Coordinates of C-alpha atoms in Angstrom, one line a residue:
X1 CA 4.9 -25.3 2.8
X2 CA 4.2 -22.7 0.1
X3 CA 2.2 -22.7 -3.1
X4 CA 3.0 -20.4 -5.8
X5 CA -0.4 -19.2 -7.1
X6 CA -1.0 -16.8 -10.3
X7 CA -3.7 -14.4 -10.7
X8 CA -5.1 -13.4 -14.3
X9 CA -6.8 -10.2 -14.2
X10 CA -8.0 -9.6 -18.1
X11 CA -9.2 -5.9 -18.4
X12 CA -10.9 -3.8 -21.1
X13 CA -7.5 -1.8 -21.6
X14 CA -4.9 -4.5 -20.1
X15 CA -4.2 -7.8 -18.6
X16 CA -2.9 -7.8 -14.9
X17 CA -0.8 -11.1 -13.2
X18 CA 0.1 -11.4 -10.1
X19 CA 1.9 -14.1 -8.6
X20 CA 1.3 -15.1 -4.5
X21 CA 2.9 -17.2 -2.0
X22 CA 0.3 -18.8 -0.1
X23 CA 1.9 -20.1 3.2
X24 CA -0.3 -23.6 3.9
X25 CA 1.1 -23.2 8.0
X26 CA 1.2 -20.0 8.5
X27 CA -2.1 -19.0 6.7
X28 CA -0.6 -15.8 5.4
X29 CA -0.4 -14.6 1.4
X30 CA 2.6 -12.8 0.1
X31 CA 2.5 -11.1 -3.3
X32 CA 5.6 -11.8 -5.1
X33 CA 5.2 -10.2 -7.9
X34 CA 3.0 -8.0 -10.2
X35 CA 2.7 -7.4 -14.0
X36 CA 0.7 -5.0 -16.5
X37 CA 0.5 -5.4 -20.0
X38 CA -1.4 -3.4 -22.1
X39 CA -3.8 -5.0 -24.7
X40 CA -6.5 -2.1 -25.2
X41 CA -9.3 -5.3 -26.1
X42 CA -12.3 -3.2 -26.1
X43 CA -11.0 -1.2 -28.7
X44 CA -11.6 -4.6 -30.6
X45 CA -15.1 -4.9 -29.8
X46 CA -16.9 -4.5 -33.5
X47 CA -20.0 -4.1 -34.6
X48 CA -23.8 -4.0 -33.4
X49 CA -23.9 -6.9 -31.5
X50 CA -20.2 -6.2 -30.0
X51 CA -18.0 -9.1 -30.6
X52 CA -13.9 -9.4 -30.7
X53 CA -12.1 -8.5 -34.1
X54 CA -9.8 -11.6 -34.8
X55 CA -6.5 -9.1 -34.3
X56 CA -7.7 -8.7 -30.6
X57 CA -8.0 -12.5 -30.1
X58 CA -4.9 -12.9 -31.4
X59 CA -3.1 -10.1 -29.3
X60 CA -4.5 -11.5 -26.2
X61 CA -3.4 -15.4 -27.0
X62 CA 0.1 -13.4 -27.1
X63 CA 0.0 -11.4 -24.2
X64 CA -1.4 -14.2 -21.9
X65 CA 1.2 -16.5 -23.1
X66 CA 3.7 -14.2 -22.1
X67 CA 2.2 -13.4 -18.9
X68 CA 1.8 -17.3 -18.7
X69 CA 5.7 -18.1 -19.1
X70 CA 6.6 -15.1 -16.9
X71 CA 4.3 -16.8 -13.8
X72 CA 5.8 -20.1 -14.6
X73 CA 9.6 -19.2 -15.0
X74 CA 8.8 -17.6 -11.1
X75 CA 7.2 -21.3 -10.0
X76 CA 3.4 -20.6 -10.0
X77 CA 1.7 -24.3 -10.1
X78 CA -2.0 -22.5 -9.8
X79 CA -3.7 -19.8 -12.5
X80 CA -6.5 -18.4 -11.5
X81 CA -7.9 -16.3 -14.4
X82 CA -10.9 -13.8 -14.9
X83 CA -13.0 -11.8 -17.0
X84 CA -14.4 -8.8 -17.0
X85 CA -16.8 -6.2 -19.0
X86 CA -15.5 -6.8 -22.5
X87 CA -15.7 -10.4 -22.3
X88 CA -19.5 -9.5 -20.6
X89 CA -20.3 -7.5 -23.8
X90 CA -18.7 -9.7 -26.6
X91 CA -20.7 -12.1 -28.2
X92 CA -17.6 -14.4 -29.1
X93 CA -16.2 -14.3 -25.7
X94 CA -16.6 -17.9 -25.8
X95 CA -14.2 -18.4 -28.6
X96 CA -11.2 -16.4 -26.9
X97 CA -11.8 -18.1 -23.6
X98 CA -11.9 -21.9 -25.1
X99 CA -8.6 -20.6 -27.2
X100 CA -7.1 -20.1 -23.9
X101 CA -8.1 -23.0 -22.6
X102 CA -7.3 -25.4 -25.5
X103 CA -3.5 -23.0 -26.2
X104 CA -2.9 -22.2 -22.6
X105 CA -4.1 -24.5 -20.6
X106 CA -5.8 -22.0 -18.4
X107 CA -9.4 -22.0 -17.4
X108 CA -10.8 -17.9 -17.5
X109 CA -13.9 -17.1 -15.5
X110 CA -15.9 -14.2 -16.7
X111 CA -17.6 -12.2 -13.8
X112 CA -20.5 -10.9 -13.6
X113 CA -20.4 -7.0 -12.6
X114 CA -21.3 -7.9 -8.5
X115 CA -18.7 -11.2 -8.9
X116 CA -16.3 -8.3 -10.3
X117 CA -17.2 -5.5 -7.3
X118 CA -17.2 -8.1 -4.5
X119 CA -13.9 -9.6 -4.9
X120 CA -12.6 -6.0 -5.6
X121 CA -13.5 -5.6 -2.3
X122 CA -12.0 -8.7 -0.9
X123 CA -8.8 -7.4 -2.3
X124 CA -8.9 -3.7 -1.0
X125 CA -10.0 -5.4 2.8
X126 CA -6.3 -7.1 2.7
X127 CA -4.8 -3.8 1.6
X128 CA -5.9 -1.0 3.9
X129 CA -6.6 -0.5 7.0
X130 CA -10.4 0.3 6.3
X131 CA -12.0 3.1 8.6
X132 CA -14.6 2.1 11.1
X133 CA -17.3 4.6 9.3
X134 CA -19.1 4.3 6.2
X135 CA -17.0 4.3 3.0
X136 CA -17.2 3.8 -0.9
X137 CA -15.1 1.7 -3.1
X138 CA -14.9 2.8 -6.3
X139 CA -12.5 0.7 -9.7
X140 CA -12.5 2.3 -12.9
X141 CA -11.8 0.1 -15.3
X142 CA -11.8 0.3 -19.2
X143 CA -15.4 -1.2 -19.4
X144 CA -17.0 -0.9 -16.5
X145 CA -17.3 1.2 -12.7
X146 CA -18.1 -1.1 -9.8
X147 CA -19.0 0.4 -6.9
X148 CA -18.9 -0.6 -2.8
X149 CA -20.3 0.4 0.1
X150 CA -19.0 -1.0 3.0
X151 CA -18.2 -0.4 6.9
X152 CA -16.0 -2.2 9.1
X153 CA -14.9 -4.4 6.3
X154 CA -18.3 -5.7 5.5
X155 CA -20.0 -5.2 2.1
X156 CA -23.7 -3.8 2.1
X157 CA -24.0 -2.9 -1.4
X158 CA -22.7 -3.3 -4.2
X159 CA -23.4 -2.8 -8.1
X160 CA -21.7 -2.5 -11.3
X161 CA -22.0 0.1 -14.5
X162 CA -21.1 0.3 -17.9
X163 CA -19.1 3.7 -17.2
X164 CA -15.4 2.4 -18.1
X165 CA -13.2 4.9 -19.5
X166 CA -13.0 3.1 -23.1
X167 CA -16.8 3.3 -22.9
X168 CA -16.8 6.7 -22.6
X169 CA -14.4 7.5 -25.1
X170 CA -16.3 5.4 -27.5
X171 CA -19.5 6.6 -26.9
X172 CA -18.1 10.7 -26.6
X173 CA -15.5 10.4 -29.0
X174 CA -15.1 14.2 -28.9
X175 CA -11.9 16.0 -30.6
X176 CA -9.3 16.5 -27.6
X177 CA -9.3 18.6 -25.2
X178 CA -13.2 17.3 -24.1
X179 CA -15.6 20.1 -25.0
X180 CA -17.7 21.5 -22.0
X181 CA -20.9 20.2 -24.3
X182 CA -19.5 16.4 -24.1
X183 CA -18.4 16.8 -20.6
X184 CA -22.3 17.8 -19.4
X185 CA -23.0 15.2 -21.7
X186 CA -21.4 12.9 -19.9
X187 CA -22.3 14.2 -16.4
X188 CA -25.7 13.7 -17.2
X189 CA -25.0 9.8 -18.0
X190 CA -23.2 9.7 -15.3
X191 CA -26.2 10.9 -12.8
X192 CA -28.7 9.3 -15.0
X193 CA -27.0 5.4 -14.4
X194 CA -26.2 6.0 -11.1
X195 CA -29.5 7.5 -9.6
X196 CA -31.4 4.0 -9.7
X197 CA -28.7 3.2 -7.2
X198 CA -28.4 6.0 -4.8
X199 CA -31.5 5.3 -2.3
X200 CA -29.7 2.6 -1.3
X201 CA -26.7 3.9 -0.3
X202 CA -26.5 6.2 3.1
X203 CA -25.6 9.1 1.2
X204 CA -24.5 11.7 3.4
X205 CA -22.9 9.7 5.4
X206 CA -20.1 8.5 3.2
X207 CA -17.1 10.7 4.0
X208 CA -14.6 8.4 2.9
X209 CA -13.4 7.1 -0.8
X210 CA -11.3 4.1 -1.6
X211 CA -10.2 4.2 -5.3
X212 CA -8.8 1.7 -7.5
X213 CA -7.4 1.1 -10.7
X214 CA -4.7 2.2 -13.2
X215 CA -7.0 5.2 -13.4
X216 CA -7.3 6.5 -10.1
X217 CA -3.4 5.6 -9.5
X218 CA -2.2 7.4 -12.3
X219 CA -4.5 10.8 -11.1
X220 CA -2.7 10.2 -7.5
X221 CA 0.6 10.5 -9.4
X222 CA -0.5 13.5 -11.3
X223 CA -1.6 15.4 -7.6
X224 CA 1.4 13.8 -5.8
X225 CA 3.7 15.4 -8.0
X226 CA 1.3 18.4 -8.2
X227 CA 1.7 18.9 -4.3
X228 CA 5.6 18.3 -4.4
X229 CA 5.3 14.8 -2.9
X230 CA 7.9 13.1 -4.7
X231 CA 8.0 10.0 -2.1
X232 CA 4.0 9.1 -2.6
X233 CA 4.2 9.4 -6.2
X234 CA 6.9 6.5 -6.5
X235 CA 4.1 4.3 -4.5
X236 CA 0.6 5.6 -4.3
X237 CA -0.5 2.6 -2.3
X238 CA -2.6 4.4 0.7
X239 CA -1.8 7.7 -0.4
X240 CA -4.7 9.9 1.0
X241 CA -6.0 13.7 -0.9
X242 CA -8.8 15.3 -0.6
X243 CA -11.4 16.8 -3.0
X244 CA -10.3 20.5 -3.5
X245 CA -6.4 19.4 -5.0
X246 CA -8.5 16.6 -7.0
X247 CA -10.4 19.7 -8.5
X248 CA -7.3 21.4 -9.4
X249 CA -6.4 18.8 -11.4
X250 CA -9.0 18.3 -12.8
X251 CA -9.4 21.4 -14.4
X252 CA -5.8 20.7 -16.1
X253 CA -7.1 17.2 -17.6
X254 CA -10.5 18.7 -19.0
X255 CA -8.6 21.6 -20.4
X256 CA -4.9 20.7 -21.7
X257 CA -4.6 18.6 -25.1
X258 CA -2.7 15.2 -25.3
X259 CA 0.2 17.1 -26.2
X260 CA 0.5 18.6 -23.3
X261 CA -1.3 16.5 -21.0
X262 CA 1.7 14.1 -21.8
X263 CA 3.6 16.2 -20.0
X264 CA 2.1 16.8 -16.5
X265 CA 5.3 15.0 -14.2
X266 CA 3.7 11.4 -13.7
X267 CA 1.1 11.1 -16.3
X268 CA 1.4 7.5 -18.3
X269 CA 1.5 7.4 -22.1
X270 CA -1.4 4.8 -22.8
X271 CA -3.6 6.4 -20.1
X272 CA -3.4 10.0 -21.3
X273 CA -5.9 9.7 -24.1
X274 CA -8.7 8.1 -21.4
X275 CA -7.6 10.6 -18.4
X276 CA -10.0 12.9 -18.7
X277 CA -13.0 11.1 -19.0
X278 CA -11.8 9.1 -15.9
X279 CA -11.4 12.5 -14.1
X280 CA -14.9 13.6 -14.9
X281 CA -16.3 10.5 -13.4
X282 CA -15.2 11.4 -10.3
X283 CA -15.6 14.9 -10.0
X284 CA -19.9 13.6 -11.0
X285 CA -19.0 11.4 -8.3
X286 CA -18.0 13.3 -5.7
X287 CA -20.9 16.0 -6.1
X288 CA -23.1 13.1 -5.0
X289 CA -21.4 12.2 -1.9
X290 CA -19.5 14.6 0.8
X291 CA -16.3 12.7 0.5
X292 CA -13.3 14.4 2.4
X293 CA -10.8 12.0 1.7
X294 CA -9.8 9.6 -1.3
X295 CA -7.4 6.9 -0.1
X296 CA -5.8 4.6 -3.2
X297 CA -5.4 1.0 -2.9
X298 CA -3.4 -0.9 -5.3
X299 CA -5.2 -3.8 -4.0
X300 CA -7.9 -5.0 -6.2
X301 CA -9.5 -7.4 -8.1
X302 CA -6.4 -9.7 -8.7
X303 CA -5.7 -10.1 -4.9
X304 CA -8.8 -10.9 -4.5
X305 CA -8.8 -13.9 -6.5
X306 CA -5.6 -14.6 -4.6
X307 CA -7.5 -14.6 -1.2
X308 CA -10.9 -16.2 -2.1
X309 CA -8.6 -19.0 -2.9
X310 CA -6.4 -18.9 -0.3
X311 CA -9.7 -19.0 1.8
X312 CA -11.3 -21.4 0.2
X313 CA -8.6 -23.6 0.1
X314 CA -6.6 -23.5 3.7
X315 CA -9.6 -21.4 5.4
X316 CA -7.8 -18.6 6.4
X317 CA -8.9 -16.3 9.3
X318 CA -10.2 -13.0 8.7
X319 CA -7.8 -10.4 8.2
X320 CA -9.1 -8.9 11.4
X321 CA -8.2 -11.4 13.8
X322 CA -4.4 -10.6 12.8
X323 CA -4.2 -7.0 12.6
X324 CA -3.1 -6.1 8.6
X325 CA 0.0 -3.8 9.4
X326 CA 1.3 -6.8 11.8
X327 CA 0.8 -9.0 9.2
X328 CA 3.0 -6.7 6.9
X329 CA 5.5 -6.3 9.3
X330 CA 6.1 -9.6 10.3
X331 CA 5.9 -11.0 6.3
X332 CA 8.3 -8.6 5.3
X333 CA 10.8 -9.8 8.1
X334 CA 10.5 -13.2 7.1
X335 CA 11.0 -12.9 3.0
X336 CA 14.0 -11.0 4.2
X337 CA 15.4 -13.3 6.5
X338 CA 15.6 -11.4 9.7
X339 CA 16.7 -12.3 13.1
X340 CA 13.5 -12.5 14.9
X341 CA 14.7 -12.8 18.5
X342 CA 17.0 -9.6 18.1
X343 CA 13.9 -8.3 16.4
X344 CA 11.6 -8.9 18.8
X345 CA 14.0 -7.8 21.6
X346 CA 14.7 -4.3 19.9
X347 CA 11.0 -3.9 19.7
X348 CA 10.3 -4.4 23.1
X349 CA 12.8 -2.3 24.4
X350 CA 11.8 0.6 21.9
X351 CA 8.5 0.3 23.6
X352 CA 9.5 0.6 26.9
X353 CA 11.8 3.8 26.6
X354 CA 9.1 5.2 24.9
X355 CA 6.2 4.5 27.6
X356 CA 9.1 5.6 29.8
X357 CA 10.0 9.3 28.3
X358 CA 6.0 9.5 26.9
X359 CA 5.6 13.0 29.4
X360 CA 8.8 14.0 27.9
X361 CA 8.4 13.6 23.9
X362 CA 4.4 13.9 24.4
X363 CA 4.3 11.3 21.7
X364 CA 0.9 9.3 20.8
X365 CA -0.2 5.7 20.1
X366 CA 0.7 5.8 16.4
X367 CA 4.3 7.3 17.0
X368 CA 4.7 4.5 19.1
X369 CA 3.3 2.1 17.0
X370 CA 5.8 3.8 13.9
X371 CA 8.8 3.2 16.5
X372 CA 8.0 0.0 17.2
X373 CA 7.5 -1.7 13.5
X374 CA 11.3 0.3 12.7
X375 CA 12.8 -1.0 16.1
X376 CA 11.6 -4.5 14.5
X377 CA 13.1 -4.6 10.8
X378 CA 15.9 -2.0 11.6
X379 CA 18.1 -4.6 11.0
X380 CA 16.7 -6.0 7.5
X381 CA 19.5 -4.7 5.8
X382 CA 21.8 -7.5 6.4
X383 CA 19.7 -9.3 3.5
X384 CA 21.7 -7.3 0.7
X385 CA 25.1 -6.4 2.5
X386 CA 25.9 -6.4 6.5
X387 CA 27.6 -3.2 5.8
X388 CA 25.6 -0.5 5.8
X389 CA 22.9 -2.3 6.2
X390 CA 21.1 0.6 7.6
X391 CA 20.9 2.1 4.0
X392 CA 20.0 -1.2 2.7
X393 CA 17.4 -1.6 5.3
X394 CA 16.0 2.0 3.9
X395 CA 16.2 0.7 0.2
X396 CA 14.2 -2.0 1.1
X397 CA 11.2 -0.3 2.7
X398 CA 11.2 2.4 0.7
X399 CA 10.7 -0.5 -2.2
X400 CA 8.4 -3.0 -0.6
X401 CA 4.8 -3.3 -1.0
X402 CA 3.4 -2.6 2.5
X403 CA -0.1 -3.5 2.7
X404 CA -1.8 -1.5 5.7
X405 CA 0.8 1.6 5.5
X406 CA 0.6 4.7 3.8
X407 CA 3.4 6.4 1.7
X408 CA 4.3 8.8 4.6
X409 CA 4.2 6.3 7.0
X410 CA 6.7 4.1 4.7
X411 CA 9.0 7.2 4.6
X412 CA 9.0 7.9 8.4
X413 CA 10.0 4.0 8.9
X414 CA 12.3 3.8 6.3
X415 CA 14.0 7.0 7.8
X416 CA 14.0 5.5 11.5
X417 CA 16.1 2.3 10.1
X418 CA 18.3 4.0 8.1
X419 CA 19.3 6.4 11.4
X420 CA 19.2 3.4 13.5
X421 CA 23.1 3.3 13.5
X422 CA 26.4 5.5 12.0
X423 CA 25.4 8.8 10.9
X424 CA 23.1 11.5 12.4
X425 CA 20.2 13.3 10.1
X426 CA 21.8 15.3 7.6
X427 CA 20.4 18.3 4.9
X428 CA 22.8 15.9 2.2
X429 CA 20.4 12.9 2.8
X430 CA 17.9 13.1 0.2
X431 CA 15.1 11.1 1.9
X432 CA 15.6 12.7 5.3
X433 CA 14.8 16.1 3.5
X434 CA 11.8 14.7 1.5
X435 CA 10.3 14.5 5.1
X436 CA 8.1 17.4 6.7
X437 CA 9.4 19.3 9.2
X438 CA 7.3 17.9 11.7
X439 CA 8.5 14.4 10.7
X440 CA 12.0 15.4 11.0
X441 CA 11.4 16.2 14.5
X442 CA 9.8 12.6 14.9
X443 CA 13.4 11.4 13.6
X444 CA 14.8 13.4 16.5
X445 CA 12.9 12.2 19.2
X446 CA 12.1 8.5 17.5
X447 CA 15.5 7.6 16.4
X448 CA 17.5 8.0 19.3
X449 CA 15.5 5.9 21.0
X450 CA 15.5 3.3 18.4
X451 CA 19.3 3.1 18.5
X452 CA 19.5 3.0 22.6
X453 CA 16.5 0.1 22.0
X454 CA 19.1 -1.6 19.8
X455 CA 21.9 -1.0 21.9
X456 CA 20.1 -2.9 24.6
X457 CA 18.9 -5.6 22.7
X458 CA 22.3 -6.4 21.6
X459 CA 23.9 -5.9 24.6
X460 CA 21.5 -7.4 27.4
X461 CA 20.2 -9.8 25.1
X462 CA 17.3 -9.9 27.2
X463 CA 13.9 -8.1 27.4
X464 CA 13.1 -5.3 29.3
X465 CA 13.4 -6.2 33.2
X466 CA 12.7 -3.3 34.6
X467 CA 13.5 0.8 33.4
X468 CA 12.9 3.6 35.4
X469 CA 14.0 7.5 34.2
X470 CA 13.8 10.9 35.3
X471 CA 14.7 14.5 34.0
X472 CA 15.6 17.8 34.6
X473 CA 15.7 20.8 32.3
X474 CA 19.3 19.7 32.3
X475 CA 19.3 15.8 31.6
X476 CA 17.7 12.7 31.2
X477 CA 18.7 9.5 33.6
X478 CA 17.6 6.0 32.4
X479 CA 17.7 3.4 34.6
X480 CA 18.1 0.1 33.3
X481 CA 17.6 -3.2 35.3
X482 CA 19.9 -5.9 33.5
X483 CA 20.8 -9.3 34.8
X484 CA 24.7 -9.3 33.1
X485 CA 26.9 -8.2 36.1
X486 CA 29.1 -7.3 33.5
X487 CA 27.2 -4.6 31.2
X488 CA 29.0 -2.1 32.2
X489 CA 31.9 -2.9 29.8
X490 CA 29.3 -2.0 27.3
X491 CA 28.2 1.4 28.4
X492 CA 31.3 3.2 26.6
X493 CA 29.8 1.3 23.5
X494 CA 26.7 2.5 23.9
X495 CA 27.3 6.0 24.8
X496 CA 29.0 6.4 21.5
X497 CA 26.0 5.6 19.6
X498 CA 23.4 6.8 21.2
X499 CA 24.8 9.9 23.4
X500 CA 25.1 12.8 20.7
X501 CA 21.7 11.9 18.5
X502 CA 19.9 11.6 22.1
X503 CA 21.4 15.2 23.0
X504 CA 20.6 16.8 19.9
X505 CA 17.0 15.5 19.9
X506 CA 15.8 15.7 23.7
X507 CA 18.1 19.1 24.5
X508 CA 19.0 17.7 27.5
X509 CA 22.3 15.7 28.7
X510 CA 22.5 11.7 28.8
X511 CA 23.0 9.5 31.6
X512 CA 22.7 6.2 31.6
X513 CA 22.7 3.9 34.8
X514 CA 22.9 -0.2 34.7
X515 CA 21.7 -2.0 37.8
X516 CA 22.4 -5.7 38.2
X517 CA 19.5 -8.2 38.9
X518 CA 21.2 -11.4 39.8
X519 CA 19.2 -14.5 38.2
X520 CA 17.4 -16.2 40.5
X521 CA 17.3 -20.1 39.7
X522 CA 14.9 -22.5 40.1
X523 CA 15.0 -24.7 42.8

């Protein structure tokens, strides 16, 4: 049984839904869908106290009654909706929320700032695999910065400032490009609101930085395309950079005017203006702490409504007693309908011929853990169109959210299904060249194996009795134990799939043996 649950997430600069499947037996979330609209609310924050203009009211009755309808129409029966630092500095947030109540039906919690920065976390913990050592979360958001400290998963502090990029604008509203006056200017606030919190934190420990937020996306955009990684700009979730290409780019944001800043390959309209004063946040940041690598999670605040209620409701496990690329793996298979014994079969028997050839390809855990997650949904495909499903299966990686995976690692995959039958690796194949050269030689080594794995699966439709190999600098002979008497009608089939790929990538000649296991039955 599944509930459809929506997630409000009503921002300084724009209001976020998200719509979740919440699977009641299988105690697993699926994100269905996600939506962005910009309202720019604490540009209607007025006067001395701060309170709402009437025109921002009414713009965000309108946009949350869209956002409403949309979550509906896609069979949401329960909104979750929160606040954040606007509706904490307005003195007639009460108004706004009751009019969504009474108009919308919809009940809208505002956070406080360690409400806001704990559930951030509870959303980035379901999005990333996060590293074992100490590591910093850090959301920009149009009001407010929350911050995170965390290892293995577990918060240990936490806080919240009033450092949002409309904040800064409206408190440096300097002529564009920033001046270097403003920026020390707002360096200094920067240092001067965070230094009540730094004791706290194991400082020169902290090598590793989580950022998100439309702010921090759209600067991995910028340095994706900066670096000439087209395939991690489409989808920055997990995409990893370090500091020196973030300073390169900064230097273009704190420098260029709007005019041309609009123009840097990847930069959004609406966030152009607030760039810049999001980029010198950071770079303060960083001089604080000797991050070496900045990992972006588009998992946030919104999922982590999504699981607090989830939790709170069916009492899900922690994520870490089901590893989070598993999950992925196995909830992508199931929206897409795949055939999970073939699945499973092609898995294992991708896994066995690579323990098998492992002194041959010299290929680690994680190449083995790539090939086995492709030898899985190589056949996902056959959801759009049985034929060609190898491309469709391709499409549909390259297009999924994977929570756990990294852009790269989306690419490899997406490559190892979409080679998994028909055609070998071609310089016409846009996505095969996108790839590094030292991922095309994964494909090479990788691939072949996945089809033979598939090859078996299909034909043997058993798992993996027994396989035994050896080599020469002439050929490779693979063994296989099979308990058809008949599979060697197949080989002919096989060899015409597998043979030339398997050549090409091990430089070494085929041969494939089948020996016969008779079943042995119970008496």
């Amino acid at each position: 049984m599944h509930k459809k649950v929506a997630a409000l997430d009503l921002g300084t600069n724009s209001f976020h839904l998200l719509v979740a499947a919440i699977d009641q037996e299988r105690q697993e979330v699926r994100i269905d869908r996600r939506r962005r609209e910009f309202v720019f609310l604490g540009r209607e924050l007025k006067g001395d106290p701060p309170h709402f203009s009437e025109a921002g009211i009414e713009r965000s009755i309108e946009t949350l009654r869209q956002l409403i309808k949309e979550a509906r129409q896609a069979g949401a029966e329960v909104f979750i909706a929160c606040a954040t630092e606007a509706f904490r500095r307005s003195t007639n947030a009460a108004i706004l929320t009751e009019a969504i109540r009474h108009e919308l039906g919809v009940e809208v919690r505002i956070l406080s700032g360690a409400e806001e920065a704990r559930l951030i976390h509870e959303g980035v913990k379901h999005g990333l695999p996060l590293p074992e050592e100490p590591y910093l979360v850090m959301d920009i958001g149009g009001g407010s910065v929350e911050f995170i400290w965390g290892e293995k998963g577990e918060v240990y502090y936490l806080f919240s400032v009033p450092l949002g990029v409309t904040a800064l604008q409206q408190r440096f509203p300097e002529p564009d490009p920033l001046s270097p006056q403003v920026i020390e200017s707002i360096q200094t606030l920067v240092r001067e609101t965070l230094t009540p919190h730094l004791d706290a934190l194991p400082r020169q420990n902290i090598y590793h930085m989580i950022g998100t937020s439309g702010t921090y996306k759209t600067l991995a955009r910028l340095i994706a395309h900066h670096t000439g990684d087209s395939a991690a700009a489409q989808t920055v979730h997990g995409y990893r950079f370090g500091p020196m290409v973030f300073y390169s780019m900064y230097q273009k944001l704190t420098t260029l005017p709007l005019s041309a800043r609009l123009h840097l390959k990847g930069m959004q309209a609406e966030r152009a203006p607030l760039l810049p004063y999001g980029a010198v946040l950071v770079h303060e940041v960083l001089k604080l702490f000797p991050i070496q690598t900045i990992t972006i999670s588009e998992y946030a605040l919104r999922e982590g409504l999504v699981y607090e209620y989830a939790q709170q409701l069916f009492s899900l496990s922690p994520p870490s007693e089901r590893p989070l690329r598993e999950r992925t793996i196995a909830t992508l298979g199931e929206k897409y309908q795949l055939p999970t014994t073939h699945a499973r079969l092609a898995r294992q028997w991708a896994e066995e011929l690579f323990d098998q050839l492992r002194p041959l390809h010299q290929l680690g855990a994680v190449e083995r853990e790539w090939l086995a997650y492709a030898a899985y949904l190589h056949d996902i495909g056959h959801f759009i169109n049985p034929s060609g499903h190898h491309k469709h299966g391709m499409y549909i990686l390259l297009n999924s959210s994977m929570p756990g995976f990294t852009p790269e690692e989306i690419l490899l995959m997406a490559n190892l299904v979409r080679y998994h039958r028909k055609n070998l690796p071609s310089s016409e194949h846009f996505h095969y060249t996108a790839l590094p050269r030292s991922q095309k030689k994964l494909i090479g080594l990788l691939a072949p194996l996945l089809r033979l794995a598939d090859q078996l699966a299909k034909y043997t439709q058993h798992e993996p009795l027994r396989l035994s190999s050896s080599w020469s600098d002439t050929q490779v002979e693979i063994v296989i134990t099979t308990t058809d008497a008949g599979a060697g009608r197949y080989l002919p089939s096989i060899y015409s799939e597998v043979q030339d790929f398997f050549e090409r990538g091990y430089n070494r000649q085929l041969v494939l043996k089948l020996a016969w296991q008779p079943v042995v039955s119970a008496s």
